[in-house]
Coordinates of C-alpha atoms and ligand atoms in Angstrom, one line a residue:
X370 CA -0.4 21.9 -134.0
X371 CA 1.9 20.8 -130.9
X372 CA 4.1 17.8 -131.7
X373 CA 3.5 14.4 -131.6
X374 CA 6.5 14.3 -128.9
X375 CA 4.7 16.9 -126.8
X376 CA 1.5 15.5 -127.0
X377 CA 2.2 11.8 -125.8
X378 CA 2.2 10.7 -122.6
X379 CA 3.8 8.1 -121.6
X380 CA 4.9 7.8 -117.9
X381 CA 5.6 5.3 -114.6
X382 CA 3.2 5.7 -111.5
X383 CA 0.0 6.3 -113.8
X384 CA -1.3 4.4 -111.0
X385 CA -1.0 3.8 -107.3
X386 CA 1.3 1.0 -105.6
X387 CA -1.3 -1.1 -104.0
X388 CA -3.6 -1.0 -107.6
X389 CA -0.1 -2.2 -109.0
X390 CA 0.8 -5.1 -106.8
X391 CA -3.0 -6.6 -106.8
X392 CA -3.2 -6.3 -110.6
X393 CA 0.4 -8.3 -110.5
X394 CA -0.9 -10.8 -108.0
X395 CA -1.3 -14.5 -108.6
X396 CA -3.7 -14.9 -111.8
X397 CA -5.1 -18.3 -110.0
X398 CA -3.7 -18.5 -106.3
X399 CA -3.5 -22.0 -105.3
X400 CA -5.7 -24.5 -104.2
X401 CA -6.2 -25.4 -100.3
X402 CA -6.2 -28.9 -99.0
X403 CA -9.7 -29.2 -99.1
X404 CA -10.1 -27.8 -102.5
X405 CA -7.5 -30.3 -103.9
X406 CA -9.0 -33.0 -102.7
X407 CA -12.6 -31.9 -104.0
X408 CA -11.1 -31.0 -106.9
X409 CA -9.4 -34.2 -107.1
X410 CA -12.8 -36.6 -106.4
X411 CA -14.3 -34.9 -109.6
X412 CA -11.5 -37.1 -112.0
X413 CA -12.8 -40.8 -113.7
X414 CA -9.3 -42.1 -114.1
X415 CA -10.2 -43.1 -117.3
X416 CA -8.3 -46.4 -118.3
X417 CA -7.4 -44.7 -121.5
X418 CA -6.9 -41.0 -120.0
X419 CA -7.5 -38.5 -122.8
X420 CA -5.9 -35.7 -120.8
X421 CA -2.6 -37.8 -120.7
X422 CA -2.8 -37.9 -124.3
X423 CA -3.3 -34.6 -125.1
X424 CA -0.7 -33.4 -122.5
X425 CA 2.4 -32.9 -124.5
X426 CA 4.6 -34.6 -122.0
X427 CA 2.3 -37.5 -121.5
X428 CA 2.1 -37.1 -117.7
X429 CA 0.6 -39.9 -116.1
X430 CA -2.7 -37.1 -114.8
X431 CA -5.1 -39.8 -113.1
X432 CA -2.0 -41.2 -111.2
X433 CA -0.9 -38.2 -110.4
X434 CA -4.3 -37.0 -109.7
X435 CA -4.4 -40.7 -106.9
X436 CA -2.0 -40.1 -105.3
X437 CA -3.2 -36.0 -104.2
X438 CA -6.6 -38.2 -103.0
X439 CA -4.4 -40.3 -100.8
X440 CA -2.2 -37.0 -99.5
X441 CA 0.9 -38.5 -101.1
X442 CA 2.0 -35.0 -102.8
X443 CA 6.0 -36.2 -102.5
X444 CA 4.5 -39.3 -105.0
X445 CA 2.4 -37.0 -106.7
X446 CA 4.8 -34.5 -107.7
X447 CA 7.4 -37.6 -108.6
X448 CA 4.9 -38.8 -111.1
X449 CA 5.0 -35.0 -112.4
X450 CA 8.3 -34.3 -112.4
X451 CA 9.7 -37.3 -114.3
X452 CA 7.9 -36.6 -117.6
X453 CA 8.1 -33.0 -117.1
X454 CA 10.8 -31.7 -115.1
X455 CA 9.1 -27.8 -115.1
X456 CA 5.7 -29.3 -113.9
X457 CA 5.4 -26.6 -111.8
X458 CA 5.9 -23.0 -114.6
X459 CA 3.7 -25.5 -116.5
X460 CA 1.3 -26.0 -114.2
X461 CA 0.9 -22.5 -114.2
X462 CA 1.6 -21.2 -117.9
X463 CA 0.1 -24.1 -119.9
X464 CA -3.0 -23.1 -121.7
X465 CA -4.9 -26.2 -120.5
X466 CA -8.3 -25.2 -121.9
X467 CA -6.5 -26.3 -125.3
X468 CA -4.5 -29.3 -124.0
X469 CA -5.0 -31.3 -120.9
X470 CA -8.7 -30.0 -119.8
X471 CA -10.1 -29.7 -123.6
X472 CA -9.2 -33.9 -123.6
X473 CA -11.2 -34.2 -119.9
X474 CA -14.2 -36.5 -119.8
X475 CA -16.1 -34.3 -117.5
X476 CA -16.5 -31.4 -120.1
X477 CA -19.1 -33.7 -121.7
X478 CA -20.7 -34.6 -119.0
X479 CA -20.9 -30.9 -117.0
X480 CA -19.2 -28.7 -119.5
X481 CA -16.3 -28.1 -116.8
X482 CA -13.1 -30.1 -117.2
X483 CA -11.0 -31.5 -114.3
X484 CA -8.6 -28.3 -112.7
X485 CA -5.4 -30.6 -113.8
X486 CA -3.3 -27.2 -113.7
X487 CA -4.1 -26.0 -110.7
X488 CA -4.2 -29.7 -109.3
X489 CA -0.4 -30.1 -110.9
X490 CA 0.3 -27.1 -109.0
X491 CA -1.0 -28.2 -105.4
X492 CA 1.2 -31.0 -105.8
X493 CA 4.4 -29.5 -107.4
X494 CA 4.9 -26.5 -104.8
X495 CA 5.8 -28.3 -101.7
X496 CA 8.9 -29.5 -103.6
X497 CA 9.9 -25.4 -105.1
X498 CA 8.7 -24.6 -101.2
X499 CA 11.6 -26.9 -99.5
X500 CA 13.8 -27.8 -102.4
X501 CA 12.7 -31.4 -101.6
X502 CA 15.1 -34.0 -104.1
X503 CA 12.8 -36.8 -106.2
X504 CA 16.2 -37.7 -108.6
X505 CA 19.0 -39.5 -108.2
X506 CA 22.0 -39.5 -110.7
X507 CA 22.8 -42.7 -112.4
X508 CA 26.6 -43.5 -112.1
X509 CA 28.8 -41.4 -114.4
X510 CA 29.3 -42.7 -118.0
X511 CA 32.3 -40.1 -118.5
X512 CA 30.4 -38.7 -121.3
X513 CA 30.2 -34.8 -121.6
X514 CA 27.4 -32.7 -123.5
X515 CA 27.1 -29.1 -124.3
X516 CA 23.7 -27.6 -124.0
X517 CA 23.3 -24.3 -125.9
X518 CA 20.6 -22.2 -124.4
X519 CA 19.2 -22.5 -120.9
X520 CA 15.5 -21.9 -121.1
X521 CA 12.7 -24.4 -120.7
X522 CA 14.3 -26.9 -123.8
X523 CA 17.9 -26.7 -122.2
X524 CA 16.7 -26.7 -119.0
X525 CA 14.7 -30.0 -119.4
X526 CA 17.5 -31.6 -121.9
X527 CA 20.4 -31.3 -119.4
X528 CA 18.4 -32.2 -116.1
X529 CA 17.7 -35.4 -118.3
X530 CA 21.1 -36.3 -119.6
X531 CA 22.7 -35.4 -115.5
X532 CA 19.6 -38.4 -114.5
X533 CA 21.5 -40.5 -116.9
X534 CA 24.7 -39.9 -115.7
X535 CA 26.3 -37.5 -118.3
X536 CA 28.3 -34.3 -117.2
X537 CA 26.2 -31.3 -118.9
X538 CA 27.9 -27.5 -119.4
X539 CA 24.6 -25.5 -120.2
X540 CA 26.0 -22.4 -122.1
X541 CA 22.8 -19.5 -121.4
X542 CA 23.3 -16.0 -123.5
X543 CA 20.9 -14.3 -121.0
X544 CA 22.2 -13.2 -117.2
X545 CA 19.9 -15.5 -115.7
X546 CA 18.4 -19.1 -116.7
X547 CA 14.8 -19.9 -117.5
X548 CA 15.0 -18.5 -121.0
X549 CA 10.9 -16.9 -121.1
X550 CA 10.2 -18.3 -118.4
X551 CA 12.1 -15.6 -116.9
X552 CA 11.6 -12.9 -119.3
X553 CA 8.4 -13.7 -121.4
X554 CA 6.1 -15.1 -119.4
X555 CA 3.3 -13.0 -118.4
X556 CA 4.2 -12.0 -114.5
X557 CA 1.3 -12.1 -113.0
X558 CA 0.8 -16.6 -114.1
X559 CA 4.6 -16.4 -112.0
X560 CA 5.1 -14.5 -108.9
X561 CA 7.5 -14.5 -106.2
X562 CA 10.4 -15.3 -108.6
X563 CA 9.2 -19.3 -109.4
X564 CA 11.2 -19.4 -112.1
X565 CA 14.7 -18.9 -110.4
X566 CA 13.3 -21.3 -107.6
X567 CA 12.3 -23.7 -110.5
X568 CA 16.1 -23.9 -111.9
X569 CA 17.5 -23.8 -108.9
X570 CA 15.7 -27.0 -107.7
X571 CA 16.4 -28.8 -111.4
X572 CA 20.1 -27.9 -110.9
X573 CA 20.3 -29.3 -107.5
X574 CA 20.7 -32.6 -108.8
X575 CA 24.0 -31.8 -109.2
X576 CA 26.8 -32.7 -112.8
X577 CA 24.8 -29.6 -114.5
X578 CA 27.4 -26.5 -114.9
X579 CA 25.4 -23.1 -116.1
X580 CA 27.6 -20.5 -118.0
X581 CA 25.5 -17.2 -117.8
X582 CA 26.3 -14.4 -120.7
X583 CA 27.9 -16.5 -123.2
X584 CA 26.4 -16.7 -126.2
X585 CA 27.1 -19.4 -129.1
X586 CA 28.2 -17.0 -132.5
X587 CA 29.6 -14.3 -130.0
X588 CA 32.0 -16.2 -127.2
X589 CA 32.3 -20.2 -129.3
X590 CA 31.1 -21.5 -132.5
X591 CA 29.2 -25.3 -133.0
X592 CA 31.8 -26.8 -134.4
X593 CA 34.1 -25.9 -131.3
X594 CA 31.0 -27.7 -129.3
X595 CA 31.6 -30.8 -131.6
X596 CA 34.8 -30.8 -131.4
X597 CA 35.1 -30.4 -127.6
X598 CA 32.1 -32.3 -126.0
X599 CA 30.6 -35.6 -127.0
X600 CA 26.9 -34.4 -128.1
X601 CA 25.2 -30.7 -128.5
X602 CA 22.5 -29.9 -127.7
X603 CA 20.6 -26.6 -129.2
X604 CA 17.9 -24.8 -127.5
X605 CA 18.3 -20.8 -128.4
X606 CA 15.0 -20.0 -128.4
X607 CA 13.9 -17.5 -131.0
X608 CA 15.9 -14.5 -130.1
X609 CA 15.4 -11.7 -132.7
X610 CA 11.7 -10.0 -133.6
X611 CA 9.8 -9.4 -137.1
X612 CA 9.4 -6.0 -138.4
X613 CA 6.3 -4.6 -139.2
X614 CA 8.0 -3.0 -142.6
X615 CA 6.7 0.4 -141.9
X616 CA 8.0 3.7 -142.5
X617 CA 8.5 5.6 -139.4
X618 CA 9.1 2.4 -137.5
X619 CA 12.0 4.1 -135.5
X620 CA 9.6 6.9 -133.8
X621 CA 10.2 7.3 -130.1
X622 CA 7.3 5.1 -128.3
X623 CA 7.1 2.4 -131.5
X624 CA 8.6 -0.7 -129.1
X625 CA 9.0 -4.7 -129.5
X626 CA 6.6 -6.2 -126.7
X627 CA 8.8 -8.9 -126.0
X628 CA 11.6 -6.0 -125.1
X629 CA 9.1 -4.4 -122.8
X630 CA 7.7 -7.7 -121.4
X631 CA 11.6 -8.4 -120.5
X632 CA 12.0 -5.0 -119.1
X633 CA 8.9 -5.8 -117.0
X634 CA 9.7 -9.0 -115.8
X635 CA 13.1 -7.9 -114.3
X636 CA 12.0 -4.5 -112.2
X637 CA 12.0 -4.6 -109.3
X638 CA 9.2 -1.6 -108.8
X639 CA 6.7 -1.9 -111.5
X640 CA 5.3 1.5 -110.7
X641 CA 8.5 2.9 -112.2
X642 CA 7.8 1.2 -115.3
X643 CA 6.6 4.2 -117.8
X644 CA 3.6 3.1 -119.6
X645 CA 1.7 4.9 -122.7
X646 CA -2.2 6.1 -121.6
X647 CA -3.2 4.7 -124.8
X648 CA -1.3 1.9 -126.3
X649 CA -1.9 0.0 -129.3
X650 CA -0.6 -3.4 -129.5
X651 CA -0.3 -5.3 -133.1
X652 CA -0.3 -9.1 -133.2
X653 CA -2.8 -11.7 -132.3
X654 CA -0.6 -14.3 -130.2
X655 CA 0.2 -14.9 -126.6
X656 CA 2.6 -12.4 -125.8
X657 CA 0.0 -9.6 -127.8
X658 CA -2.7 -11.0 -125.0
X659 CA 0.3 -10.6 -122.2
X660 CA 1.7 -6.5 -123.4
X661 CA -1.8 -5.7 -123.5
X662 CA -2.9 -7.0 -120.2
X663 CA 0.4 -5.9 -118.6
X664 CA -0.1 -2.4 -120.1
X665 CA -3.8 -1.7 -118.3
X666 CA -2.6 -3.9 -115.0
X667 CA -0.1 -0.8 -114.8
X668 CA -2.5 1.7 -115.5
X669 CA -3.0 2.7 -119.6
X670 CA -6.3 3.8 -119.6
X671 CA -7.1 2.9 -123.7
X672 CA -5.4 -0.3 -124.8
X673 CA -6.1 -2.0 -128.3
X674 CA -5.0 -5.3 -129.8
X675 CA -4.9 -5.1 -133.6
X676 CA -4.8 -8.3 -135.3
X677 CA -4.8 -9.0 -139.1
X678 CA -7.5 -11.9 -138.9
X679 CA -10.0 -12.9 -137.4
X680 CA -10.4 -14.5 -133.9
X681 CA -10.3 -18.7 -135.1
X682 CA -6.7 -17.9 -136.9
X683 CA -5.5 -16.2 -133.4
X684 CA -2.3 -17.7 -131.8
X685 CA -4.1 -16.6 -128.1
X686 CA -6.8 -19.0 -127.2
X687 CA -10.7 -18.0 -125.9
X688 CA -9.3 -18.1 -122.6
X689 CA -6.7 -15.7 -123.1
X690 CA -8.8 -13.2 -125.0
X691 CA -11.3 -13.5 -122.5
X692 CA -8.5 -12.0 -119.8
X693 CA -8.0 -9.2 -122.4
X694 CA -11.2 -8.4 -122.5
X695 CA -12.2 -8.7 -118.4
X696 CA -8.5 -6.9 -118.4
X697 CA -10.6 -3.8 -120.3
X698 CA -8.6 -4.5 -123.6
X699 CA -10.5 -4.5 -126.7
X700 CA -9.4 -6.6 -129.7
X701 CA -9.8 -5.1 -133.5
X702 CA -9.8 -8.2 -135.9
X703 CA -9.5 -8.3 -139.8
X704 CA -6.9 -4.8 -139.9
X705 CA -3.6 -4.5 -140.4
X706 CA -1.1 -1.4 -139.9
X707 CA -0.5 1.0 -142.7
X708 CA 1.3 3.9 -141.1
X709 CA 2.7 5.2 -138.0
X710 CA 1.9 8.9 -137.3
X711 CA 4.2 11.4 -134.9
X712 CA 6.2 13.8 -134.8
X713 CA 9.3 12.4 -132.7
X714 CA 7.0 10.4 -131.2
X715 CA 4.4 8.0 -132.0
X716 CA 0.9 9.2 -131.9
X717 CA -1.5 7.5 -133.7
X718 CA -1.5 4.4 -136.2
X719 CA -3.5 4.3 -139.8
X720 CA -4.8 0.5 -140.0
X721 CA -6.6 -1.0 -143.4
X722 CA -9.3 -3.1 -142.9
X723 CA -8.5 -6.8 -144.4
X724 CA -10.3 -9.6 -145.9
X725 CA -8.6 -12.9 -146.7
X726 CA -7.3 -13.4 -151.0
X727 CA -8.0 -16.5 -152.8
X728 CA -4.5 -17.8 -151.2
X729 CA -5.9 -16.8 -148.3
X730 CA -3.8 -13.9 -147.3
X731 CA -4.5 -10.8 -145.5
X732 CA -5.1 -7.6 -148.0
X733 CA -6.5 -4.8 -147.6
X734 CA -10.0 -4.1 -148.3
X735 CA -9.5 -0.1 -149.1
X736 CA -11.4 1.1 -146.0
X737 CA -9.2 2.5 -143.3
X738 CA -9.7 3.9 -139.5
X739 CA -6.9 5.2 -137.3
X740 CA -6.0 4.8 -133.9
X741 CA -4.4 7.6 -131.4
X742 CA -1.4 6.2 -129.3
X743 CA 1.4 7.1 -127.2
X744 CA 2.6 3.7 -127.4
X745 CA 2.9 1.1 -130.1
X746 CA 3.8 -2.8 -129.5
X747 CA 5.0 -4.7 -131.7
X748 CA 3.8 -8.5 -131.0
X749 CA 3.9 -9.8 -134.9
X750 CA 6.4 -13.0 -133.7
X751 CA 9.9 -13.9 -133.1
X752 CA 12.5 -15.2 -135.9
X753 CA 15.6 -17.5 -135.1
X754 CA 19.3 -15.7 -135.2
X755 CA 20.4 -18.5 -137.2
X756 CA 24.0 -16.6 -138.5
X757 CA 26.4 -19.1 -137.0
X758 CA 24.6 -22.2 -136.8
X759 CA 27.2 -23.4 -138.8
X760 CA 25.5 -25.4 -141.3
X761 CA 22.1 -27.1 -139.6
X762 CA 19.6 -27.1 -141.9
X763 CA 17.1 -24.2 -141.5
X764 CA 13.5 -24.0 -143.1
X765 CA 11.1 -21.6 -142.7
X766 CA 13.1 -19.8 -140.0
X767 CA 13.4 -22.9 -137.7
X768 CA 16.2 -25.9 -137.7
X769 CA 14.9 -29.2 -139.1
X770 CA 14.9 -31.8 -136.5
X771 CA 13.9 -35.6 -136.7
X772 CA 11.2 -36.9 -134.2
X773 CA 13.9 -37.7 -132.1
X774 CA 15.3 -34.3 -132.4
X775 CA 18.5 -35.0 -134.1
X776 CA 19.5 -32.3 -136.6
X777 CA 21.1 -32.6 -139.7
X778 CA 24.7 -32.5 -138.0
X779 CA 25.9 -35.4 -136.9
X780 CA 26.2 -35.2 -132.9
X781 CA 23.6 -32.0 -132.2
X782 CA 20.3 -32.5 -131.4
X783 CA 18.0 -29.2 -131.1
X784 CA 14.7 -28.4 -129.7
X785 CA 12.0 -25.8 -128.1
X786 CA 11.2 -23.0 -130.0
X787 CA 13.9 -23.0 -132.4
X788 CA 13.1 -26.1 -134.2
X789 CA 10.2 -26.5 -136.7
X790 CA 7.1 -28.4 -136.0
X791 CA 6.4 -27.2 -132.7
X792 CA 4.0 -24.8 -131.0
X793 CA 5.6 -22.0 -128.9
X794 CA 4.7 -23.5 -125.5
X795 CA 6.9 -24.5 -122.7
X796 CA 5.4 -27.5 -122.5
X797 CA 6.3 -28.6 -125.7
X798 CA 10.1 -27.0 -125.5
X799 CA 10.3 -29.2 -122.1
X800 CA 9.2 -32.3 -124.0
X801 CA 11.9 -31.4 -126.7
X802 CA 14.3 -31.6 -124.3
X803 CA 13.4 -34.5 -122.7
X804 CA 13.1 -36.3 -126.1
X805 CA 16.3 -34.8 -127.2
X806 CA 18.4 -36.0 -124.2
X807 CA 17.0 -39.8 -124.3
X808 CA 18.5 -39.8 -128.0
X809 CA 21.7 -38.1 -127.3
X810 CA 21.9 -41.1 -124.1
X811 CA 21.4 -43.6 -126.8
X812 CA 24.0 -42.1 -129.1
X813 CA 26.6 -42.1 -126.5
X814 CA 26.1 -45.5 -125.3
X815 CA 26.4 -46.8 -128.8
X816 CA 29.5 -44.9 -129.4
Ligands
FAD1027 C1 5.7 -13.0 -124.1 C2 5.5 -14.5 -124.1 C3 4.6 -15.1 -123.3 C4 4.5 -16.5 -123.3 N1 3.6 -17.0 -122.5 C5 3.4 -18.4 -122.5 C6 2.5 -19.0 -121.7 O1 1.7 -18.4 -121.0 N2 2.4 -20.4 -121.7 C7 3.2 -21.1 -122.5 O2 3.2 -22.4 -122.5 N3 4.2 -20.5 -123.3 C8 4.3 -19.2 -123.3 N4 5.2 -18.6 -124.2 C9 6.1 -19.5 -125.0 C10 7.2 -20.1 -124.1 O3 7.7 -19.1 -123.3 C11 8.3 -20.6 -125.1 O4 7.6 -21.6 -125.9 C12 9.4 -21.4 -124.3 O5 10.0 -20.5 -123.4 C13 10.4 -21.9 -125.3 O6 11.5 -22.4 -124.6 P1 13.0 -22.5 -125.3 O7 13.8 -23.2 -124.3 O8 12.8 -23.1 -126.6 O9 13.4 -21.0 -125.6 P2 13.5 -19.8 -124.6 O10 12.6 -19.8 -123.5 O11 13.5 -18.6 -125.5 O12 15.0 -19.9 -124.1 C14 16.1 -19.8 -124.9 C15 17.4 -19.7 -124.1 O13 18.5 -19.7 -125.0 C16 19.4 -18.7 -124.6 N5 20.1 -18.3 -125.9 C17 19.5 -17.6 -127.0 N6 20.5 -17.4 -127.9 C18 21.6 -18.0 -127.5 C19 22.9 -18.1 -128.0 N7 23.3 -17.6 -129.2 N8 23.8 -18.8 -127.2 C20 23.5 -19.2 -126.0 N9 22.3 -19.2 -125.4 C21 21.4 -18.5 -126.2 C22 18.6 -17.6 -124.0 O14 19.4 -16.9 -123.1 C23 17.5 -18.4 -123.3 O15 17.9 -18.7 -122.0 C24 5.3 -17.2 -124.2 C25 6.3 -16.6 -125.0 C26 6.4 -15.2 -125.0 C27 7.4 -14.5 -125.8
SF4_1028 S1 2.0 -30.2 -118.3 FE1 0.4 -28.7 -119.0 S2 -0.7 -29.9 -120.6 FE2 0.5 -31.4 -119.4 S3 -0.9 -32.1 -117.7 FE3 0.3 -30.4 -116.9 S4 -1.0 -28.5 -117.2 FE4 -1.8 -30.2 -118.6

């Protein structure tokens, strides 16, 4: 029999340029005038606004929503932008259908919320389009904070703090800013390099330095932080990934999706990307939905999502497994992986089928079926490099934070992904940050 390594095929241009760059087009382009403003007649502005409620930075969506009627967008995207400083990536990432939209009246009444995403959009992108300032610096306190990580949690912390006056350092391990935003999110939700505009807009307000390519455990420690600025914040993100705990894991074409999805995210001729004709992806979250979607958009002919239960305990919501599905992906539930097969290189994965044990676990059920694969993603979830974060208390892989966000050091506040309690959106690591800085303001006030 020929080898697994000559037998896979994994390679770039599997299909033609034009295919490519409409498969990586905008997932919803935006709105027109006169689409906004129909879109915007359809919302109650409900006294008590459920939508606001179930936003996790409590934007003010009616208002907002008024003020796109009356063709005030610079007011509009003020009312935005001040209890959610990405407004835009979220109007664009958030999975609404579970936050915002779920809460709208309308879906009782016609089973179709209001479009508040693509609404928040219409009147966020005139600002990313011109660069147009809505924030003013209160006068300097003479207070300085360090901000460890500068993805959607930093990002929003520091742009807080500078409002209030304080000088922030923002201390980013990647090359460029935006955390995922830059290097997660699925490309095709963010095109024509929003997220760079995005940060570059949040730092114009000016008394926010960015240090790209340092890293805290690597280039400085926390308690130099401590001991040099007045407040720390942390907001690393969760930088390393699970295993699957499988022999053979190392095989040629056996990859971490979130690896891949970076790689994706920062080429600059997707064509040239190589990609696997069949590809198997394990995992049952957002960034399983996105490797799998990215992989057929650039041309694998077979791809299969894996996941170990069924589709009610899946991190990905309808919406998103309905994209995999329209995308051509077809999603296994109730199996997990067993063994990777290949000789150099991966070619096909045994999985065990799976019912849930009285602790309701996973385990398998004793009846198996294998998969052929040239490429294997691994999209199982990410774990926090928590090594040097000299002495924060850590449970169940996250640092324990107050509701305020304070951790258990005195001075550092943490929040985003890192932290425990939260749910992996960047809405939510936004709202951290925000949270974070109006506690650290308070703290150096009173001190
Ligand atoms: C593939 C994928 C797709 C996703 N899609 C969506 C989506 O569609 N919608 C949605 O709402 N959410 C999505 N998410 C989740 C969302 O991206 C995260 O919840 C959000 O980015 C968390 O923000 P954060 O600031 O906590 O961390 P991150 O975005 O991870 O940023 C962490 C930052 O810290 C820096 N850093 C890390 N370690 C160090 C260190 N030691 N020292 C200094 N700096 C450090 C990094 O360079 C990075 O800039 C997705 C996630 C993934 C992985
Ligand atoms: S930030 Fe997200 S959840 Fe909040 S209103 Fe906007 S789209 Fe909805």
């Amino acid at each position: 029999m020929a080898s697994g390594a000559a037998k896979s095929d994994v390679r770039s241009h599997r299909i033609g340029d034009d295919e490519i760059s409409r498969n990586f087009g905008d997932l919803h382009p935006p709105l027109s005038r006169s689409e906004a403003l129909i879109a915007a007649d359809r919302c109650y502005f409900c006294y008590d606004a459920p939508c606001t409620t179930a936003c996790p930075t409590g934007i003010d969506i009616p208002g907002f929503i008024q003020k796109i009627r009356s063709d005030n967008l610079r007011g509009s995207a003020q009312t935005i932008l001040i209890e959610n400083i990405m407004g835009g990536m979220c109007a664009r990432v958030c999975p609404t259908e579970v936050l915002c939209e779920e809460a709208c009246v309308r879906n009782t009444h016609e089973e179709k919320p209001g479009e508040i995403g693509q609404l928040q959009r219409y009147a966020t992108d005139p600002v990313f389009a011109d660069g147009t300032p809505l924030f003013e610096r209160a006068p300097a306190t003479g207070k300085t904070v360090a901000v460890v990580g500068g993805g959607p949690a930093g990002l929003s912390c520091a742009h807080r703090l500078a409002m209030l006056g304080h000088d922030v350092v923002v201390f980013n391990r990647d090359a460029k800013p935006g955390g995922l935003n830059e290097y997660g999110i699925a490309a095709y939700k963010t095109i024509d390099d929003f997220a760079q505009r995005e940060v570059a807009w949040i730092l114009s307000i000016g008394g926010i330095e960015l240090r790209n390519n340092v890293a805290l455990g690597r280039d400085f420690t926390l308690a130099e932080l401590r001991a040099d600025y007045d407040a720390v914040f942390v907001g690393i993100g969760l930088g390393t990934t699970h295993a699957l705990g499988l022999e053979h894991e190392s095989l040629a074409g056996v990859e971490d999706a979130i690896h891949y999805i970076a790689e994706l995210r920062q080429a600059s001729d997707l064509g040239e990307l190589p990609v696997g004709r069949r590809v198997v992806v394990i995992g049952g979250g957002m960034t399983a939905i996105d490797i799998a979607v990215q992989s057929k958009r650039l041309g694998a002919e077979v791809v299969d999502i894996v996941y170990r239960r069924g589709p009610e305990q899946m991190g990905a919501s309808q919406y998103e497994r309905d994209l995999a599905q329209i995308s051509g992906v077809t999603i296994h539930y109730w199996a997990m992986p067993v063994e990777l097969g290949g000789d150099g290189h991966v070619s096909k994965v045994r999985f065990a089928r799976t019912e849930l044990d009285g602790n309701g676990r996973p385990v398998a059920t004793g009846d198996e079926f294998a998969i052929e694969a040239d490429a294997v993603f691994k999209a199982i979830g990410q774990a926090l490099e928590d090594e040097w974060l000299d002495g924060l208390d850590v449970s169940g892989g996250r640092i324990v934070v107050d509701d305020a966000g304070r951790t258990s050091l005195e001075g550092v506040w943490a929040g985003g992904d890192c932290v425990a309690g939260g749910d992996d959106l960047t809405v939510t690591a936004v709202q951290h940050g925000k949270v974070a800085a109006l506690g650290i303001d308070r703290f150096l006030r009173e001190a």
